[in-house]
PDB file of C-alpha atoms and ligand atoms in Angstrom:
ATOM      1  CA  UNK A 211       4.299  -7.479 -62.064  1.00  0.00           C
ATOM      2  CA  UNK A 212       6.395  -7.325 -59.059  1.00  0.00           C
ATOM      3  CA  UNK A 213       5.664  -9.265 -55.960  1.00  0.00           C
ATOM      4  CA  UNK A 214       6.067  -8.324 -52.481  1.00  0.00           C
ATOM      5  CA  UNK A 215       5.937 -10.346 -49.374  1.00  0.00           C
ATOM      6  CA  UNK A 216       2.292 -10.061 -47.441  1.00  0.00           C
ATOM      7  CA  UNK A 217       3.010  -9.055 -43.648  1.00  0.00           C
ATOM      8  CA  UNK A 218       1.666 -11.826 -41.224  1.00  0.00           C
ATOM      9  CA  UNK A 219      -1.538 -11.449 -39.595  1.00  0.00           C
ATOM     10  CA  UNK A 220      -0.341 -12.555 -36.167  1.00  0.00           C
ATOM     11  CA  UNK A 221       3.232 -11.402 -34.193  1.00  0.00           C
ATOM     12  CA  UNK A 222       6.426 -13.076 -34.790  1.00  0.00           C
ATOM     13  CA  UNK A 223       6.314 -14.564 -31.512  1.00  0.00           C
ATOM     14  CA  UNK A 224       2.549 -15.428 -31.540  1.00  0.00           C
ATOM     15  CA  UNK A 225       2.620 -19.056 -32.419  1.00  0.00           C
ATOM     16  CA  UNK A 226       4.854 -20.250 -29.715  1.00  0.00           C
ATOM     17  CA  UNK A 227       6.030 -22.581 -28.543  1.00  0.00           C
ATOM     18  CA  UNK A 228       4.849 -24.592 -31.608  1.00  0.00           C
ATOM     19  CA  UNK A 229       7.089 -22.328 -33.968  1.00  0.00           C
ATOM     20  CA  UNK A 230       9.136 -19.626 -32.178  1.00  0.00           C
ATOM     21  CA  UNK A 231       9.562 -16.245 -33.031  1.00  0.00           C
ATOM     22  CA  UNK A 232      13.287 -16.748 -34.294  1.00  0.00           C
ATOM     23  CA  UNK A 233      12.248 -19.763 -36.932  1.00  0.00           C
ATOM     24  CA  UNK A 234       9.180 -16.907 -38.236  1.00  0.00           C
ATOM     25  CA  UNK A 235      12.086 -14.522 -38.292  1.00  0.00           C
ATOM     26  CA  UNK A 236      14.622 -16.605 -40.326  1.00  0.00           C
ATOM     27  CA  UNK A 237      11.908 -18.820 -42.284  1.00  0.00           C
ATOM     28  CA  UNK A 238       9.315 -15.935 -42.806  1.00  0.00           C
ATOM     29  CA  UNK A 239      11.661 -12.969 -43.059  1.00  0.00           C
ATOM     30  CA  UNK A 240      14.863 -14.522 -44.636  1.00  0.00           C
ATOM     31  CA  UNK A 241      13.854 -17.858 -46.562  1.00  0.00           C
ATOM     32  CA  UNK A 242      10.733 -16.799 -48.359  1.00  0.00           C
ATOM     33  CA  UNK A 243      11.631 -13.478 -48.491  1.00  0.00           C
ATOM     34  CA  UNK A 244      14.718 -14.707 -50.907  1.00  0.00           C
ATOM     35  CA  UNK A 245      11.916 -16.518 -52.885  1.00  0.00           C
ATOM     36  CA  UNK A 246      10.149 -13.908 -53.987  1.00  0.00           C
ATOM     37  CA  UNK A 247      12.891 -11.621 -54.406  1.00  0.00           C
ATOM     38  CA  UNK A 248      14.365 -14.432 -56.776  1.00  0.00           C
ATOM     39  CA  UNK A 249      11.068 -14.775 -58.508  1.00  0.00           C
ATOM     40  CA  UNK A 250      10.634 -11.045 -59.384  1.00  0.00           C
ATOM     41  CA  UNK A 251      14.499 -11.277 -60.706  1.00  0.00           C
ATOM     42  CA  UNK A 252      13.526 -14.265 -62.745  1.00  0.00           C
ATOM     43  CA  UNK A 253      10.170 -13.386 -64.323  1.00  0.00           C
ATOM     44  CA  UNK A 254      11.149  -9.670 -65.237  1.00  0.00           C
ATOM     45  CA  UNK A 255      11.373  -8.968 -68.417  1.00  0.00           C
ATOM     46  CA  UNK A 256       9.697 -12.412 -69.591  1.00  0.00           C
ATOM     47  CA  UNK A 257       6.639 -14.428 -70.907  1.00  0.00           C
ATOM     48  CA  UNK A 258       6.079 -14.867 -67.151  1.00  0.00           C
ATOM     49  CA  UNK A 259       5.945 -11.205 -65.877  1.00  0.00           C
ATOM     50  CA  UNK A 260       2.468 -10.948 -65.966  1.00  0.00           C
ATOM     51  CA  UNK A 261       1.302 -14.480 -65.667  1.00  0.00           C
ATOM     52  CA  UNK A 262      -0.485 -15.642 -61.999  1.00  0.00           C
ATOM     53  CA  UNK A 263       1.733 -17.352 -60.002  1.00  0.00           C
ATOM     54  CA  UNK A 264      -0.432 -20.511 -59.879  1.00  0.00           C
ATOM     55  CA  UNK A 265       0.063 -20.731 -63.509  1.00  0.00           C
ATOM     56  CA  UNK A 266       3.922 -20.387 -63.427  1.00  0.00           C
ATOM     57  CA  UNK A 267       3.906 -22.999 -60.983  1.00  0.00           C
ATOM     58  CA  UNK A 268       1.777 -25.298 -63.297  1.00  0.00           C
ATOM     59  CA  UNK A 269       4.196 -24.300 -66.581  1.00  0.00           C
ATOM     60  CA  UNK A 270       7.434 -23.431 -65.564  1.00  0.00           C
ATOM     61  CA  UNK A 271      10.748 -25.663 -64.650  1.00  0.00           C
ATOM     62  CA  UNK A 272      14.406 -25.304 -63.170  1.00  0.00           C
ATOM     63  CA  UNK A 273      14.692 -22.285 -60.942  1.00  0.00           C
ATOM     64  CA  UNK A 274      11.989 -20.259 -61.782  1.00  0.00           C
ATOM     65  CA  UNK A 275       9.356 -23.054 -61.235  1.00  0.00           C
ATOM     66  CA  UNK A 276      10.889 -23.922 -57.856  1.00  0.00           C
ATOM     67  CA  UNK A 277      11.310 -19.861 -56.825  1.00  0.00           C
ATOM     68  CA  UNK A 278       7.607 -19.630 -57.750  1.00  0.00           C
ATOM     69  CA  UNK A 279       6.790 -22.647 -56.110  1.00  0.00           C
ATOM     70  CA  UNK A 280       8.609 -21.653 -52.713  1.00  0.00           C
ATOM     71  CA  UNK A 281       7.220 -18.708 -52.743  1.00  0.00           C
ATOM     72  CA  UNK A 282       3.799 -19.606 -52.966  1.00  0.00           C
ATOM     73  CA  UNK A 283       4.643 -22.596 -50.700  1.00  0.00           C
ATOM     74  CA  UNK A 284       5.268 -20.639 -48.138  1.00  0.00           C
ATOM     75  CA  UNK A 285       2.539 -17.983 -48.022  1.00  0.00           C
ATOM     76  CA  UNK A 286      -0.005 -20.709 -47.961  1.00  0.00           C
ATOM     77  CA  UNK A 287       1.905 -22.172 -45.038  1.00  0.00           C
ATOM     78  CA  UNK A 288       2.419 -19.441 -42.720  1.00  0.00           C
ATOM     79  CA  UNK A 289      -1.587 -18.187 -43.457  1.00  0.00           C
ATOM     80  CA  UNK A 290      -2.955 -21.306 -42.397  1.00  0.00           C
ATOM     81  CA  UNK A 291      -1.198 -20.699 -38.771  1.00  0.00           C
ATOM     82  CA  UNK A 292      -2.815 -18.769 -35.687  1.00  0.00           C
ATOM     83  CA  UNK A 293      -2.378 -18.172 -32.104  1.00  0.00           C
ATOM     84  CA  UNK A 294      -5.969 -18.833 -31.745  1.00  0.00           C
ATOM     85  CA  UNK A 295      -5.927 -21.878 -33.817  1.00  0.00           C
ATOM     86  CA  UNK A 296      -5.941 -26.015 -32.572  1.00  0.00           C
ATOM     87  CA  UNK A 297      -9.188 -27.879 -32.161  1.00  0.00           C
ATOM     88  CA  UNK A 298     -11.130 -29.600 -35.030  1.00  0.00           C
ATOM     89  CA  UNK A 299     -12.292 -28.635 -38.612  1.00  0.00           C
ATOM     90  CA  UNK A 300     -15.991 -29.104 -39.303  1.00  0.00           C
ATOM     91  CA  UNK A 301     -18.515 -28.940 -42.149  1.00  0.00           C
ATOM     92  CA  UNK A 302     -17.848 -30.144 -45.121  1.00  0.00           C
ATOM     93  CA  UNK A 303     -14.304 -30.696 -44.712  1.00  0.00           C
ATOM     94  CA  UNK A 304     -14.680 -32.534 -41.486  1.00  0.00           C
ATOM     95  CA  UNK A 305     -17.159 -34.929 -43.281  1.00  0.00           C
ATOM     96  CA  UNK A 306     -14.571 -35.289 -46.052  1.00  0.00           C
ATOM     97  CA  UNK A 307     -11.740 -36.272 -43.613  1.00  0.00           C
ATOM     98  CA  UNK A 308     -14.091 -38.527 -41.865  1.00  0.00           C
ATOM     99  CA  UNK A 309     -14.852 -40.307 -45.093  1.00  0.00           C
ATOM    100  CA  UNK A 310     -11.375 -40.539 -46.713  1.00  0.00           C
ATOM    101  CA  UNK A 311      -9.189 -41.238 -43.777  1.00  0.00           C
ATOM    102  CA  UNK A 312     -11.946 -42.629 -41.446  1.00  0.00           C
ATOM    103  CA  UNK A 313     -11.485 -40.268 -38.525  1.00  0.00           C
ATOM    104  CA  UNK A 314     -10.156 -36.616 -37.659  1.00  0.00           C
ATOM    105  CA  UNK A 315      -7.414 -38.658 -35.394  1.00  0.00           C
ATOM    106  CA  UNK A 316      -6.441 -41.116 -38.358  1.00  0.00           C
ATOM    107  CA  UNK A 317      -6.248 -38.038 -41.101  1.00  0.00           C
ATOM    108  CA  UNK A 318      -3.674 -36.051 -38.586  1.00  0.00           C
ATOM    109  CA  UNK A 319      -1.712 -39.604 -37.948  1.00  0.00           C
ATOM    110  CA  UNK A 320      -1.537 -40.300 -41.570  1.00  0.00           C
ATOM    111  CA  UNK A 321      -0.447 -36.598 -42.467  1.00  0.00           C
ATOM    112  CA  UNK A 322       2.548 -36.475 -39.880  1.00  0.00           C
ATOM    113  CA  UNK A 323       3.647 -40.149 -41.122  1.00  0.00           C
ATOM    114  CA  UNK A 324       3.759 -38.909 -44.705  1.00  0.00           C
ATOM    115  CA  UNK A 325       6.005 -35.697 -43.391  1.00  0.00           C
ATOM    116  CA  UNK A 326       8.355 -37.545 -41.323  1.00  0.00           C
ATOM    117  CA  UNK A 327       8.795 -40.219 -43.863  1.00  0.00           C
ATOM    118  CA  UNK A 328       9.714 -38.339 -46.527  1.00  0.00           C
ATOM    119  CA  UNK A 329      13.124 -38.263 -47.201  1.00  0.00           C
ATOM    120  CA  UNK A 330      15.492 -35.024 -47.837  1.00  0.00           C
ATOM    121  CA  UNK A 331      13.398 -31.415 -48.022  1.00  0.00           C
ATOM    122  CA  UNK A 332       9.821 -31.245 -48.924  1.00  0.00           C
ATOM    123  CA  UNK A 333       5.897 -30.701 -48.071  1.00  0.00           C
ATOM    124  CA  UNK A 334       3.084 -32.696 -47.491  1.00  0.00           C
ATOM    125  CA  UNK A 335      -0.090 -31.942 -48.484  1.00  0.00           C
ATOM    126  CA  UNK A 336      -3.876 -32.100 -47.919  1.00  0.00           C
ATOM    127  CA  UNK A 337      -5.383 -31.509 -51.109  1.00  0.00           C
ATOM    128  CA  UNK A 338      -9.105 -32.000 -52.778  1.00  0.00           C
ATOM    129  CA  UNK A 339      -9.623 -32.771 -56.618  1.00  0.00           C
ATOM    130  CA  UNK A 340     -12.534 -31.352 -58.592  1.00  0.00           C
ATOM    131  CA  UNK A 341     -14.953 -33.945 -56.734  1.00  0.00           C
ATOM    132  CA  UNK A 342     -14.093 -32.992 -53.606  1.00  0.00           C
ATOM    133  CA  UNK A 343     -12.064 -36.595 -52.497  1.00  0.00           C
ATOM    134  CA  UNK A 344      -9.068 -35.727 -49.846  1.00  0.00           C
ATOM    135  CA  UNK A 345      -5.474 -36.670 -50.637  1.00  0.00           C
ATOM    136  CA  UNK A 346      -2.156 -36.610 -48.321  1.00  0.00           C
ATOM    137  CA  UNK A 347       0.335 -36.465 -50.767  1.00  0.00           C
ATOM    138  CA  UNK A 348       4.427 -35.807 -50.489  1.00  0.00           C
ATOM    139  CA  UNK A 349       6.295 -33.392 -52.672  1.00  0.00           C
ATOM    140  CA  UNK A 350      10.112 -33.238 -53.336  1.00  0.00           C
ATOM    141  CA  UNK A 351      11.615 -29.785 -52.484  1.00  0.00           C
ATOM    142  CA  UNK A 352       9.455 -27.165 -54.046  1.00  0.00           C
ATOM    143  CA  UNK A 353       7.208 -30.243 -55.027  1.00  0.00           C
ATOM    144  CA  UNK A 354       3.343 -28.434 -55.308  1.00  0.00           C
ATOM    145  CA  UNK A 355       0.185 -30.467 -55.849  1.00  0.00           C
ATOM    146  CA  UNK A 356      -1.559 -27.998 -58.601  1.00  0.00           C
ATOM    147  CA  UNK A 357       1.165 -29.407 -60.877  1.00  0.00           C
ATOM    148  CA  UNK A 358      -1.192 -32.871 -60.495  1.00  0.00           C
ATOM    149  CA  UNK A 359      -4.553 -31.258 -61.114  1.00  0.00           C
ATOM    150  CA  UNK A 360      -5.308 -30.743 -57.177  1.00  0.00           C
ATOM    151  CA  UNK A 361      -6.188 -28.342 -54.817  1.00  0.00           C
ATOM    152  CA  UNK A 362      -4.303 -27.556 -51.949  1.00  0.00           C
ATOM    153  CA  UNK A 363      -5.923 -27.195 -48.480  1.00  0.00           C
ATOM    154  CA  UNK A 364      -3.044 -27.500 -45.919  1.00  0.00           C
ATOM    155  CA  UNK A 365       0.665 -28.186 -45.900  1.00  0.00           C
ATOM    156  CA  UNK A 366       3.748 -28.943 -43.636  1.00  0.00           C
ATOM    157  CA  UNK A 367       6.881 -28.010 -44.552  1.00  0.00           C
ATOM    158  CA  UNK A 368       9.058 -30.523 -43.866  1.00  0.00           C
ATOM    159  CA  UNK A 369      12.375 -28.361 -44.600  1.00  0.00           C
ATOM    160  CA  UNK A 370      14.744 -29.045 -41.870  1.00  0.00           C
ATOM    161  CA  UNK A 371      14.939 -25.057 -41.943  1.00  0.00           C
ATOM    162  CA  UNK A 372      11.346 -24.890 -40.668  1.00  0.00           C
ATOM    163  CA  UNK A 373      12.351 -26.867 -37.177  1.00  0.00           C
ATOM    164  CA  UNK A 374      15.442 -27.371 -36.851  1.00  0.00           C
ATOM    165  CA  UNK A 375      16.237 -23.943 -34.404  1.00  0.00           C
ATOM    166  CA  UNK A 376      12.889 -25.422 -32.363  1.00  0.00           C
ATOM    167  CA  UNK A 377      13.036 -28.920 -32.771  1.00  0.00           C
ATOM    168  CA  UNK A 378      16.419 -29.931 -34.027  1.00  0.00           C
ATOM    169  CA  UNK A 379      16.037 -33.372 -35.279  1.00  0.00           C
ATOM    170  CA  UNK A 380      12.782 -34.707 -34.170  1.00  0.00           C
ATOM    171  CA  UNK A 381      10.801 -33.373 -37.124  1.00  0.00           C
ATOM    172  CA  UNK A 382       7.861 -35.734 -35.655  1.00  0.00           C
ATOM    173  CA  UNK A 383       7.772 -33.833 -32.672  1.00  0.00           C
ATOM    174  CA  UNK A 384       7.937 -30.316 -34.879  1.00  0.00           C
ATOM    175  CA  UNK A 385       4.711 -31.635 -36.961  1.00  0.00           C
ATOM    176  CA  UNK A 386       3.049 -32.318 -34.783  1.00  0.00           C
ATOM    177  CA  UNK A 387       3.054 -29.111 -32.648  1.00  0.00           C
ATOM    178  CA  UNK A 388       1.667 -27.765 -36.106  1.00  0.00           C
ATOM    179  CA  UNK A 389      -1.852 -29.062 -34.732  1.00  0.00           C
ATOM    180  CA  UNK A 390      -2.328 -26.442 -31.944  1.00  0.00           C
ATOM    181  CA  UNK A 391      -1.724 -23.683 -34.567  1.00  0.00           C
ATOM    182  CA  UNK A 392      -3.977 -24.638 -37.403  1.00  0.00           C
ATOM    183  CA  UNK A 393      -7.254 -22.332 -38.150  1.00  0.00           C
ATOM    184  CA  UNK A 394      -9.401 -24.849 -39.452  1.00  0.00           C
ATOM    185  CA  UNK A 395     -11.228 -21.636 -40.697  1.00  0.00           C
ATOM    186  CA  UNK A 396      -8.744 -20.820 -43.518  1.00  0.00           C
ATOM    187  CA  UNK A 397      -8.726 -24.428 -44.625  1.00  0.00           C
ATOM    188  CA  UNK A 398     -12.068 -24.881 -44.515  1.00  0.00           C
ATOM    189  CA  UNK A 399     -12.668 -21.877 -46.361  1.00  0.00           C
ATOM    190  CA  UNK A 400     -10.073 -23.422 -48.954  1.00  0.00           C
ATOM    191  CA  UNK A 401     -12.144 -26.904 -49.164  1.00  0.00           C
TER     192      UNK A 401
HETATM  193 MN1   MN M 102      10.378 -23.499 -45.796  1.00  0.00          MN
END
Protein backbone atom coordinates (compact mmCIF):
# COMPACT_ATOMS: atom_id res chain seq x y z
CA UNK A 1 0.00 0.00 0.00
CA UNK A 2 1.15 3.41 -0.73
CA UNK A 3 -0.29 6.44 0.90
CA UNK A 4 -0.95 9.72 -0.48
CA UNK A 5 -1.82 12.93 1.17
CA UNK A 6 -5.87 13.75 1.04
CA UNK A 7 -6.32 17.41 -0.47
CA UNK A 8 -8.10 19.75 2.12
CA UNK A 9 -11.65 20.38 1.89
CA UNK A 10 -11.40 24.12 2.45
CA UNK A 11 -8.62 26.81 0.71
CA UNK A 12 -5.28 27.34 2.09
CA UNK A 13 -6.21 30.64 3.19
CA UNK A 14 -9.74 29.72 4.44
CA UNK A 15 -9.18 29.42 8.12
CA UNK A 16 -7.72 32.77 8.75
CA UNK A 17 -6.77 34.53 10.79
CA UNK A 18 -6.90 31.58 13.26
CA UNK A 19 -4.24 29.62 11.06
CA UNK A 20 -2.97 31.49 7.97
CA UNK A 21 -2.56 30.31 4.69
CA UNK A 22 1.40 30.19 4.94
CA UNK A 23 1.35 27.83 8.34
CA UNK A 24 -1.41 25.35 5.99
CA UNK A 25 1.23 25.74 3.34
CA UNK A 26 4.37 24.79 5.37
CA UNK A 27 2.47 22.51 8.07
CA UNK A 28 -0.06 20.90 5.56
CA UNK A 29 2.06 20.87 2.41
CA UNK A 30 5.67 20.45 3.79
CA UNK A 31 5.48 18.82 7.42
CA UNK A 32 2.93 16.12 6.92
CA UNK A 33 3.60 15.76 3.56
CA UNK A 34 7.32 14.47 4.73
CA UNK A 35 5.32 12.09 7.05
CA UNK A 36 3.76 10.19 4.78
CA UNK A 37 6.34 10.21 2.29
CA UNK A 38 8.62 8.75 5.19
CA UNK A 39 5.97 6.25 6.08
CA UNK A 40 5.55 4.77 2.54
CA UNK A 41 9.64 4.59 2.52
CA UNK A 42 9.48 2.81 5.81
CA UNK A 43 6.66 0.28 5.48
CA UNK A 44 7.60 -0.86 1.82
CA UNK A 45 8.66 -3.92 1.47
CA UNK A 46 7.63 -5.00 5.19
CA UNK A 47 5.21 -6.80 7.66
CA UNK A 48 3.64 -3.31 7.71
CA UNK A 49 2.91 -2.66 3.95
CA UNK A 50 -0.41 -3.72 4.08
CA UNK A 51 -1.37 -3.25 7.65
CA UNK A 52 -4.04 -0.07 8.56
CA UNK A 53 -2.36 2.67 9.78
CA UNK A 54 -4.25 2.65 13.11
CA UNK A 55 -2.74 -0.64 13.70
CA UNK A 56 0.91 0.44 12.95
CA UNK A 57 0.38 3.13 15.24
CA UNK A 58 -0.85 0.68 18.01
CA UNK A 59 2.32 -1.94 17.15
CA UNK A 60 5.08 -0.22 15.84
CA UNK A 61 8.14 1.87 17.58
CA UNK A 62 11.20 4.22 16.67
CA UNK A 63 10.64 5.99 13.40
CA UNK A 64 8.15 4.17 11.78
CA UNK A 65 5.67 4.37 14.75
CA UNK A 66 6.24 8.13 15.05
CA UNK A 67 6.08 8.65 10.87
CA UNK A 68 2.78 6.73 11.14
CA UNK A 69 1.74 8.50 14.02
CA UNK A 70 2.45 12.09 12.44
CA UNK A 71 0.93 11.26 9.68
CA UNK A 72 -2.22 10.25 10.96
CA UNK A 73 -1.85 13.06 13.55
CA UNK A 74 -2.10 15.39 11.26
CA UNK A 75 -4.93 14.39 8.91
CA UNK A 76 -7.19 14.14 11.86
CA UNK A 77 -6.09 17.65 12.76
CA UNK A 78 -6.44 19.61 9.73
CA UNK A 79 -10.15 17.65 9.00
CA UNK A 80 -11.55 18.73 12.10
CA UNK A 81 -10.93 22.57 10.89
CA UNK A 82 -13.48 24.79 8.79
CA UNK A 83 -14.11 28.24 7.74
CA UNK A 84 -17.61 27.70 8.72
CA UNK A 85 -16.77 26.18 11.97
CA UNK A 86 -16.85 27.95 15.91
CA UNK A 87 -19.95 27.72 18.04
CA UNK A 88 -20.88 24.71 20.29
CA UNK A 89 -21.05 20.85 19.88
CA UNK A 90 -24.36 19.26 20.81
CA UNK A 91 -25.99 15.84 21.25
CA UNK A 92 -24.43 13.36 22.72
CA UNK A 93 -21.11 14.79 22.84
CA UNK A 94 -22.26 18.02 24.32
CA UNK A 95 -23.96 15.98 27.15
CA UNK A 96 -20.68 14.09 27.56
CA UNK A 97 -18.59 17.32 27.95
CA UNK A 98 -21.18 18.67 30.22
CA UNK A 99 -20.87 15.65 32.43
CA UNK A 100 -17.07 15.08 32.49
CA UNK A 101 -15.76 18.56 32.60
CA UNK A 102 -18.96 20.24 33.99
CA UNK A 103 -19.51 22.80 31.27
CA UNK A 104 -18.73 23.47 27.42
CA UNK A 105 -16.61 26.66 28.88
CA UNK A 106 -14.67 24.45 31.56
CA UNK A 107 -13.92 21.45 28.82
CA UNK A 108 -12.30 24.26 26.29
CA UNK A 109 -10.36 25.90 29.52
CA UNK A 110 -9.13 22.60 30.61
CA UNK A 111 -8.08 21.52 26.95
CA UNK A 112 -5.96 24.77 26.21
CA UNK A 113 -4.30 24.41 29.87
CA UNK A 114 -3.27 20.85 29.05
CA UNK A 115 -1.71 22.25 25.49
CA UNK A 116 0.08 25.12 26.82
CA UNK A 117 1.40 23.20 29.72
CA UNK A 118 2.90 20.65 28.08
CA UNK A 119 6.35 20.92 27.72
CA UNK A 120 8.58 20.49 24.35
CA UNK A 121 6.38 19.24 21.03
CA UNK A 122 3.20 17.39 21.34
CA UNK A 123 -0.83 17.06 21.12
CA UNK A 124 -3.55 17.13 23.32
CA UNK A 125 -6.36 15.22 23.02
CA UNK A 126 -10.13 14.76 23.51
CA UNK A 127 -10.72 11.23 23.46
CA UNK A 128 -13.77 8.70 24.53
CA UNK A 129 -13.13 5.02 25.80
CA UNK A 130 -15.46 2.15 24.93
CA UNK A 131 -18.12 3.63 27.53
CA UNK A 132 -18.25 6.70 26.13
CA UNK A 133 -16.37 8.82 29.35
CA UNK A 134 -14.31 12.03 27.86
CA UNK A 135 -10.58 12.39 28.51
CA UNK A 136 -8.07 15.48 27.83
CA UNK A 137 -5.00 13.81 27.71
CA UNK A 138 -1.21 15.09 26.60
CA UNK A 139 1.03 13.17 24.27
CA UNK A 140 4.86 13.55 23.80
CA UNK A 141 5.82 14.27 20.13
CA UNK A 142 4.01 11.83 17.95
CA UNK A 143 2.35 10.73 21.35
CA UNK A 144 -1.39 9.15 20.00
CA UNK A 145 -4.12 8.07 22.40
CA UNK A 146 -5.18 4.63 20.47
CA UNK A 147 -1.84 3.40 21.84
CA UNK A 148 -3.96 3.62 25.47
CA UNK A 149 -7.12 1.89 24.30
CA UNK A 150 -8.98 5.36 23.41
CA UNK A 151 -10.66 7.03 20.85
CA UNK A 152 -9.72 10.16 19.54
CA UNK A 153 -12.27 12.97 18.95
CA UNK A 154 -10.22 16.23 18.64
CA UNK A 155 -6.62 17.35 18.93
CA UNK A 156 -4.26 20.45 19.09
CA UNK A 157 -1.07 20.29 17.94
CA UNK A 158 0.99 21.89 20.11
CA UNK A 159 4.23 21.78 17.72
CA UNK A 160 5.77 25.12 17.82
CA UNK A 161 5.70 24.54 13.87
CA UNK A 162 1.89 24.75 13.94
CA UNK A 163 2.01 28.63 15.37
CA UNK A 164 4.91 29.85 15.51
CA UNK A 165 4.74 31.91 11.75
CA UNK A 166 1.06 33.16 13.32
CA UNK A 167 1.56 33.30 16.81
CA UNK A 168 5.22 33.17 17.60
CA UNK A 169 5.44 32.36 21.18
CA UNK A 170 2.11 32.73 22.71
CA UNK A 171 0.95 29.19 21.95
CA UNK A 172 -2.11 30.13 24.42
CA UNK A 173 -3.17 32.67 22.20
CA UNK A 174 -2.63 30.12 18.97
CA UNK A 175 -5.04 27.45 20.86
CA UNK A 176 -7.20 29.17 21.45
CA UNK A 177 -8.02 30.75 18.03
CA UNK A 178 -8.46 26.89 17.26
CA UNK A 179 -12.13 27.43 18.74
CA UNK A 180 -13.55 29.58 15.88
CA UNK A 181 -12.42 26.86 13.40
CA UNK A 182 -13.71 23.68 14.91
CA UNK A 183 -16.79 21.76 13.07
CA UNK A 184 -18.30 20.29 15.93
CA UNK A 185 -19.92 18.16 13.10
CA UNK A 186 -16.80 16.03 12.36
CA UNK A 187 -16.23 15.49 16.05
CA UNK A 188 -19.43 14.76 16.84
CA UNK A 189 -19.68 12.41 14.15
CA UNK A 190 -16.36 10.86 15.71
CA UNK A 191 -18.05 10.60 19.39
MN1 LIG B 1 2.32 19.41 13.27
Amino acid sequence: MEYTQPQLPYDNDALEPAISARTVDFHYGRHEKAYIDNLNRLIKDTIYADMPLEEIIRQADGPLFNNASQAWNHIFYFFTFSPDGGGEPAGDLRRAIDRDFGSFDDFKRKMVEAGTALFGSGWVWLSKDDNGKLFITQGRNAENPLRDGLIPLLTFDVWEHAYYLDFQNRRADALNALWSIIDWDVVESRY
